[in-house]
Amino acid sequence: MKILVLNCGSSSIKYKLYDMTGETVLAQGNAERIGLDEAFVKVTLKDGSKEEIMHDMPTHKEGVKFVFDLLLDSKYGALKNLDEIDAVGHRIVQGGDLFEKSCIVTKEVEDGIESLIDLAPVHNAGHLRGLRAVDALMPHTPQVVVFDNAFHSTMPPYAFLYAVPYEFYEKYHVRRYGFHGTSHRYVSQRVCEMLGVDIKTQKIITCHIGNGASVAAIKNGKVIDTSMGLTPLAGLMMGSRSGDIDPSAVTYLMEKLGKKPQEMADFLNKESGVLGITGISSDMREIENADQQGDPKAHLALEMYNYRIKKYIGAYAAAMNGVDIIVWTAGVGENQISTRWNVCSDMDYLGIKMDKERNNCRGKERILSADDSRVKVVLVPTDEEIVIARDTQELILEARK
């Protein structure tokens, strides 16, 4: 079975084509600047090198059409006919409390995703455009949606509700949803396979630390809490997102700066976090370089960044009455050696003992903790696309029975 996985943003389309027989990636790339000037697709070739192809893509329909063209190209693709694609799987950021698991796309499902646009206006609108583009170009190919917040749907009400009048939850669905669920799901399952343990017996804290970042507490295979909230803005300090902040500080700044609600939301999402503190960049590699050159604000940003991750790990260890495994994943979690070391240092009370030599690695599966550490600290590169492909295959095979 061949599965095409699409992750459609407001102006981008990431794609991966899988042969599910061996879960082999046949073709992959990323279309960027859709609807803007100088749109292009960055294609990963069979030898691992990348090539940029300029192509005008006014809408997602043209973007998806060009992706299909590339999949049929002898140099960039792996198909002779689009009929070889058995199904298309999509990442959907916000499923609200309407969707607690992956499902095959129907008119009702599409309407449900559309009804949640207010909760994730940029993301869900982009996802819908991708869904509809595929439907227009390949109307007989089944599509599956995998929701970013679905893995977090096991959180108990006392963890996901905000302390505001209950009617706001009933009327407006205001609650903690959490995101990066597909990643948290993959790495929590994969780490148990690596260590030869049953996920249903483990207390796991998964740290998805990238430009967007979140932490999840997973007890006996189920999420009991996660750091992101109604939107991906809550929780940790991130590349350009503020993370947790006193709501009164927000209204105070709105008055001082004369900002409207959407302007303030943009400010907290795009101009805050590491970027806001340093004034340099939202890229942690640049911040680490600046710190090494003696920039005091870069050093402060790293201290703030690491401290907040440490604080969430401690809170979730308390919530689960202990922790057996801590997993690091995503761009920073997989590659920034100093962040992992500084966060996991001075946590002897939890039984964490790091091994400096083991921690000196990037982007590969590895146990980072010492042999005598009571808590296993492990690096697991994430693979959200394979989770989407597996869910898609499973649902399509079930539907064919």
Coordinates of C-alpha atoms in Angstrom, one line a residue:
M1 CA 0.0 0.0 0.0
K2 CA 1.3 3.5 -0.9
I3 CA 0.3 6.3 1.4
L4 CA 0.9 10.0 0.8
V5 CA 1.2 12.1 4.0
L6 CA 0.5 15.8 3.7
N7 CA 1.0 18.5 6.4
C8 CA -0.6 21.7 5.0
G9 CA 0.1 25.0 6.6
S10 CA -1.1 28.5 5.8
S11 CA 1.4 28.9 3.0
S12 CA 3.2 25.5 2.9
I13 CA 2.8 21.8 2.1
K14 CA 5.1 19.2 3.5
Y15 CA 4.8 15.8 1.8
K16 CA 6.1 12.2 2.2
L17 CA 5.2 9.2 0.1
Y18 CA 5.4 5.9 1.8
D19 CA 5.5 2.3 0.6
M20 CA 4.0 0.7 3.7
T21 CA 5.3 -2.8 2.9
G22 CA 8.5 -1.8 4.6
E23 CA 7.5 1.7 5.7
T24 CA 10.0 3.1 3.1
V25 CA 10.0 6.7 2.1
L26 CA 9.7 6.9 -1.7
A27 CA 9.6 10.7 -2.1
Q28 CA 9.5 13.8 0.0
G29 CA 9.6 17.5 -0.1
N30 CA 8.3 20.8 1.1
A31 CA 6.3 23.4 -0.9
E32 CA 6.8 26.9 0.6
R33 CA 5.5 30.5 0.0
I34 CA 2.1 29.3 -1.5
G35 CA 0.1 32.3 -2.4
L36 CA 3.2 34.5 -2.3
D37 CA 5.9 35.6 -4.8
E38 CA 8.9 33.3 -5.4
A39 CA 7.1 30.1 -4.3
F40 CA 9.2 27.0 -4.5
V41 CA 9.4 23.3 -3.6
K42 CA 12.4 21.9 -1.8
V43 CA 12.7 18.3 -2.9
T44 CA 14.8 15.6 -1.2
L45 CA 16.4 13.5 -3.9
K46 CA 17.0 9.7 -3.7
D47 CA 20.7 10.3 -2.7
G48 CA 19.6 12.5 0.2
S49 CA 20.6 15.8 -1.4
K50 CA 18.0 18.6 -1.8
E51 CA 17.0 20.7 -4.7
E52 CA 14.8 23.8 -4.9
I53 CA 12.3 24.1 -7.8
M54 CA 10.7 27.5 -8.3
H55 CA 7.0 27.2 -9.3
D56 CA 4.0 29.6 -9.1
M57 CA 1.5 28.3 -6.6
P58 CA -1.3 30.9 -6.1
T59 CA -3.4 28.5 -3.9
H60 CA -3.1 25.2 -2.2
K61 CA -4.8 23.5 -5.2
E62 CA -1.9 24.5 -7.4
G63 CA 0.5 23.5 -4.7
V64 CA -1.0 20.0 -4.3
K65 CA -1.2 19.7 -8.1
F66 CA 2.6 20.5 -8.4
V67 CA 3.4 18.0 -5.6
F68 CA 1.5 15.4 -7.7
D69 CA 3.5 16.4 -10.8
L70 CA 6.7 15.9 -8.9
L71 CA 5.6 12.5 -7.6
L72 CA 5.2 11.5 -11.2
D73 CA 8.6 12.9 -12.3
S74 CA 11.3 10.3 -12.9
K75 CA 13.9 12.4 -11.1
Y76 CA 11.9 13.7 -8.2
G77 CA 9.2 11.2 -7.7
A78 CA 8.4 7.5 -7.5
L79 CA 5.1 7.0 -9.3
K80 CA 4.0 6.2 -12.9
N81 CA 0.3 7.0 -12.1
L82 CA -1.5 8.8 -9.3
D83 CA -3.8 5.8 -9.0
E84 CA -0.9 4.0 -7.2
I85 CA -1.7 6.2 -4.2
D86 CA -4.1 4.2 -2.0
A87 CA -4.9 7.0 0.4
V88 CA -3.8 10.4 1.7
G89 CA -3.2 11.1 5.3
H90 CA -3.3 14.7 6.8
R91 CA -2.1 16.2 9.9
I92 CA -4.7 18.4 11.6
V93 CA -3.6 20.6 14.5
Q94 CA -6.9 21.2 16.2
G95 CA -9.6 18.6 16.6
G96 CA -11.1 20.3 19.6
D97 CA -13.3 17.9 21.7
L98 CA -15.1 16.7 18.5
F99 CA -12.3 14.3 17.5
E100 CA -10.5 12.0 19.9
K101 CA -8.9 9.7 17.3
S102 CA -8.0 9.6 13.6
C103 CA -10.8 9.1 11.1
I104 CA -11.6 8.8 7.4
V105 CA -12.7 12.1 5.9
T106 CA -16.4 12.6 5.2
K107 CA -18.5 15.7 4.7
E108 CA -19.3 15.6 8.4
V109 CA -15.6 15.4 9.4
E110 CA -14.7 18.2 7.1
D111 CA -17.5 20.4 8.5
G112 CA -16.3 19.6 12.0
I113 CA -12.7 20.7 11.2
E114 CA -14.1 23.9 9.7
S115 CA -16.2 24.6 12.8
L116 CA -13.0 24.6 14.9
I117 CA -11.2 27.2 12.8
D118 CA -11.7 29.8 15.5
L119 CA -9.5 27.7 17.8
A120 CA -6.7 27.4 15.3
P121 CA -7.4 29.9 12.5
V122 CA -4.0 29.6 10.7
H123 CA -3.6 25.9 11.0
N124 CA -7.0 24.4 10.5
A125 CA -7.8 26.8 7.6
G126 CA -4.6 25.6 5.9
H127 CA -5.4 21.9 6.6
L128 CA -8.8 22.4 5.0
R129 CA -7.4 23.9 1.9
G130 CA -5.1 20.9 1.5
L131 CA -8.0 18.4 2.1
R132 CA -10.2 20.2 -0.5
A133 CA -7.3 20.4 -3.0
V134 CA -6.8 16.7 -2.9
D135 CA -10.5 16.0 -3.2
A136 CA -10.7 18.3 -6.3
L137 CA -7.7 16.6 -8.0
M138 CA -8.2 13.0 -6.8
P139 CA -11.9 12.7 -5.8
H140 CA -11.9 8.9 -5.5
T141 CA -8.9 8.6 -3.3
P142 CA -9.8 8.2 0.4
Q143 CA -8.3 10.7 2.9
V144 CA -7.6 10.3 6.6
V145 CA -7.1 13.0 9.2
V146 CA -4.8 12.6 12.3
F147 CA -5.4 15.2 15.0
D148 CA -2.5 16.8 16.8
N149 CA -4.4 17.0 20.1
A150 CA -6.0 13.5 20.0
F151 CA -3.3 11.8 22.0
H152 CA -4.0 14.3 24.8
S153 CA -7.7 13.5 24.9
T154 CA -7.1 11.1 27.9
M155 CA -6.4 14.1 30.2
P156 CA -8.9 14.2 33.1
P157 CA -11.2 17.2 33.5
Y158 CA -9.3 18.5 36.5
A159 CA -6.2 18.8 34.3
F160 CA -7.7 20.2 31.1
L161 CA -10.3 22.7 32.5
Y162 CA -9.4 26.3 33.2
A163 CA -10.6 27.9 36.4
V164 CA -13.1 30.2 34.7
P165 CA -16.9 29.8 34.7
Y166 CA -17.8 26.3 33.5
E167 CA -20.3 27.7 31.0
F168 CA -17.3 29.0 28.9
Y169 CA -16.2 25.4 28.4
E170 CA -19.8 24.3 27.5
K171 CA -20.5 27.2 25.2
Y172 CA -17.1 28.1 23.7
H173 CA -15.0 24.8 24.2
V174 CA -12.4 26.8 26.3
R175 CA -10.1 24.2 27.8
R176 CA -6.5 22.8 27.6
Y177 CA -6.1 20.7 24.4
G178 CA -2.4 20.3 24.0
F179 CA -0.5 19.8 20.7
H180 CA 2.4 17.8 19.2
G181 CA 0.3 14.8 20.2
T182 CA 1.5 12.7 17.2
S183 CA 5.1 13.3 18.3
H184 CA 4.5 12.6 21.9
R185 CA 2.6 9.4 21.0
Y186 CA 5.4 8.2 18.7
V187 CA 8.4 8.8 21.0
S188 CA 6.6 7.4 24.1
Q189 CA 5.8 4.2 22.2
R190 CA 9.3 4.0 20.6
V191 CA 11.2 4.5 23.8
C192 CA 9.4 1.6 25.4
E193 CA 10.3 -0.6 22.4
M194 CA 14.0 0.5 22.8
L195 CA 14.1 -0.2 26.5
G196 CA 12.0 -3.4 26.3
V197 CA 9.3 -2.3 28.7
D198 CA 5.5 -2.2 28.6
I199 CA 4.2 1.4 28.2
K200 CA 1.3 0.5 30.4
T201 CA 3.6 0.1 33.4
Q202 CA 5.7 3.3 32.8
K203 CA 5.6 6.9 34.0
I204 CA 7.1 8.9 31.0
I205 CA 7.8 12.6 30.5
T206 CA 8.2 13.4 26.8
C207 CA 9.9 16.7 25.9
H208 CA 9.1 17.8 22.3
I209 CA 11.5 20.8 22.2
G210 CA 11.7 22.7 18.9
N211 CA 10.8 26.1 17.8
G212 CA 7.4 25.2 19.2
A213 CA 7.8 23.2 22.4
S214 CA 5.7 21.1 24.8
V215 CA 6.1 18.6 27.5
A216 CA 3.6 15.7 28.3
A217 CA 3.1 13.5 31.3
I218 CA 2.2 10.0 30.2
K219 CA 1.2 7.5 32.9
N220 CA 0.6 3.9 31.9
G221 CA 0.2 4.8 28.2
K222 CA -2.2 7.7 28.7
V223 CA -1.6 11.4 28.8
I224 CA -2.6 13.0 32.2
D225 CA -1.3 16.5 31.4
T226 CA 0.5 18.5 28.8
S227 CA 2.0 22.0 28.8
M228 CA 0.3 23.6 25.8
G229 CA -3.3 24.8 26.3
L230 CA -6.2 26.1 24.2
T231 CA -3.6 27.1 21.7
P232 CA 0.1 26.3 21.2
L233 CA 1.0 29.5 22.9
A234 CA 0.9 28.2 26.5
G235 CA 3.5 26.4 28.5
L236 CA 7.2 26.5 27.8
M237 CA 9.2 29.5 26.5
M238 CA 9.7 28.9 22.8
G239 CA 11.4 30.4 19.8
S240 CA 9.1 33.3 19.3
R241 CA 6.2 32.4 21.7
S242 CA 6.0 33.7 25.2
G243 CA 4.7 30.5 26.9
D244 CA 3.0 30.9 30.2
I245 CA 2.4 34.6 31.2
D246 CA 0.1 36.3 33.7
P247 CA -3.1 37.3 31.8
S248 CA -3.0 40.7 33.6
A249 CA 0.4 41.3 32.1
V250 CA -1.2 40.8 28.7
T251 CA -4.0 43.3 29.3
Y252 CA -1.6 45.7 30.9
L253 CA 0.7 45.6 27.8
M254 CA -2.3 46.0 25.5
E255 CA -3.2 49.2 27.2
K256 CA 0.4 50.5 27.3
L257 CA 1.0 49.6 23.6
G258 CA -2.4 50.3 22.3
K259 CA -2.7 46.8 20.8
K260 CA -5.9 45.1 19.7
P261 CA -6.5 41.5 20.7
Q262 CA -5.3 40.0 17.5
E263 CA -2.2 42.3 17.5
M264 CA -1.4 41.2 21.0
A265 CA -1.8 37.5 20.1
D266 CA 0.6 38.1 17.1
F267 CA 3.0 39.8 19.5
L268 CA 3.0 36.9 22.0
N269 CA 3.2 34.3 19.2
K270 CA 5.7 35.9 16.8
E271 CA 7.8 38.5 18.7
S272 CA 8.3 37.0 22.1
G273 CA 10.0 34.0 23.6
V274 CA 13.7 33.6 22.9
L275 CA 13.5 36.2 20.1
G276 CA 11.9 38.7 22.4
I277 CA 14.5 38.3 25.1
T278 CA 17.5 38.4 22.9
G279 CA 16.5 40.5 20.0
I280 CA 18.7 38.2 17.9
S281 CA 16.7 35.2 16.6
S282 CA 14.2 32.5 17.4
D283 CA 16.8 29.9 16.3
M284 CA 18.4 28.3 19.4
R285 CA 21.6 27.6 17.4
E286 CA 22.1 31.3 16.9
I287 CA 21.4 32.0 20.6
E288 CA 23.9 29.3 21.7
N289 CA 26.5 30.9 19.4
A290 CA 25.8 34.3 20.8
D291 CA 26.0 33.0 24.4
Q292 CA 29.5 31.5 23.6
Q293 CA 30.5 35.0 22.3
G294 CA 29.5 36.5 25.6
D295 CA 26.1 38.1 24.8
P296 CA 24.4 38.5 28.2
K297 CA 20.8 38.5 26.9
A298 CA 21.5 35.2 25.0
H299 CA 22.8 33.7 28.2
L300 CA 19.7 34.9 30.1
A301 CA 17.4 33.5 27.4
L302 CA 19.1 30.1 27.6
E303 CA 18.8 30.1 31.4
M304 CA 15.1 31.0 31.2
Y305 CA 14.5 28.4 28.5
N306 CA 16.1 25.6 30.3
Y307 CA 14.6 26.5 33.7
R308 CA 11.1 26.3 32.4
I309 CA 11.6 22.8 30.9
K310 CA 13.1 21.7 34.2
K311 CA 10.2 23.2 36.1
Y312 CA 7.6 21.3 34.0
I313 CA 9.6 18.0 34.4
G314 CA 9.5 18.5 38.2
A315 CA 5.7 19.3 38.2
Y316 CA 4.9 16.2 36.1
A317 CA 7.0 14.0 38.2
A318 CA 4.9 15.2 41.1
A319 CA 1.7 14.7 39.2
M320 CA 2.6 11.0 38.4
N321 CA 4.3 10.3 41.8
G322 CA 7.6 9.7 40.1
V323 CA 9.0 9.2 36.6
D324 CA 10.7 6.2 35.0
I325 CA 11.7 7.7 31.6
I326 CA 12.4 11.2 30.2
V327 CA 12.4 11.5 26.4
W328 CA 14.0 14.3 24.4
T329 CA 12.8 14.9 20.8
A330 CA 12.3 17.5 18.0
G331 CA 14.9 20.0 16.7
V332 CA 16.3 21.4 19.9
G333 CA 15.7 18.3 22.0
E334 CA 17.5 16.1 19.5
N335 CA 20.4 18.4 18.7
Q336 CA 21.1 20.9 21.5
I337 CA 23.5 19.0 23.8
S338 CA 23.7 21.9 26.4
T339 CA 20.0 22.2 26.8
R340 CA 19.5 18.5 27.7
W341 CA 22.5 18.6 30.0
N342 CA 21.5 21.8 31.9
V343 CA 17.9 20.7 32.3
C344 CA 18.7 17.3 33.6
S345 CA 21.6 18.4 35.9
D346 CA 20.9 19.0 39.6
M347 CA 17.9 16.7 39.6
D348 CA 19.4 14.0 41.9
Y349 CA 16.2 14.0 44.0
L350 CA 14.4 12.4 41.1
G351 CA 17.1 9.9 40.5
I352 CA 18.4 11.4 37.3
K353 CA 22.1 10.9 36.6
M354 CA 23.3 12.0 33.2
D355 CA 26.4 10.6 31.3
K356 CA 28.3 13.5 29.7
E357 CA 29.8 11.3 26.9
R358 CA 26.5 9.7 26.0
N359 CA 24.8 13.1 25.9
N360 CA 27.3 14.3 23.4
C361 CA 25.3 13.3 20.4
R362 CA 22.8 14.6 18.0
G363 CA 19.8 13.2 16.1
K364 CA 20.0 9.5 16.9
E365 CA 18.3 7.1 19.2
R366 CA 20.4 6.8 22.4
I367 CA 20.2 6.4 26.1
L368 CA 21.8 9.6 27.6
S369 CA 21.7 8.7 31.3
A370 CA 24.3 6.8 33.3
D371 CA 23.8 3.1 34.0
D372 CA 23.1 3.7 37.7
S373 CA 20.5 6.4 37.0
R374 CA 17.1 5.5 38.4
V375 CA 15.4 7.5 35.6
K376 CA 16.3 6.6 32.0
V377 CA 16.9 9.7 29.9
V378 CA 16.7 8.9 26.2
L379 CA 17.0 10.7 22.9
V380 CA 14.4 9.6 20.4
P381 CA 14.1 11.4 17.0
T382 CA 10.5 12.0 16.3
D383 CA 8.6 10.7 13.2
E384 CA 5.1 12.2 13.1
E385 CA 4.7 11.3 9.4
I386 CA 5.0 7.5 10.0
V387 CA 2.3 7.7 12.7
I388 CA 0.0 9.4 10.2
A389 CA 0.8 6.9 7.5
R390 CA 0.2 4.0 9.9
D391 CA -3.1 5.4 11.1
T392 CA -4.1 6.0 7.5
Q393 CA -3.3 2.4 6.5
E394 CA -5.1 0.9 9.4
L395 CA -8.3 2.8 8.8
I396 CA -8.3 2.1 5.1
L397 CA -7.7 -1.6 5.6
E398 CA -10.6 -1.7 8.1
A399 CA -12.8 0.2 5.7
R400 CA -12.1 -2.4 3.0
K401 CA -13.2 -5.4 5.1

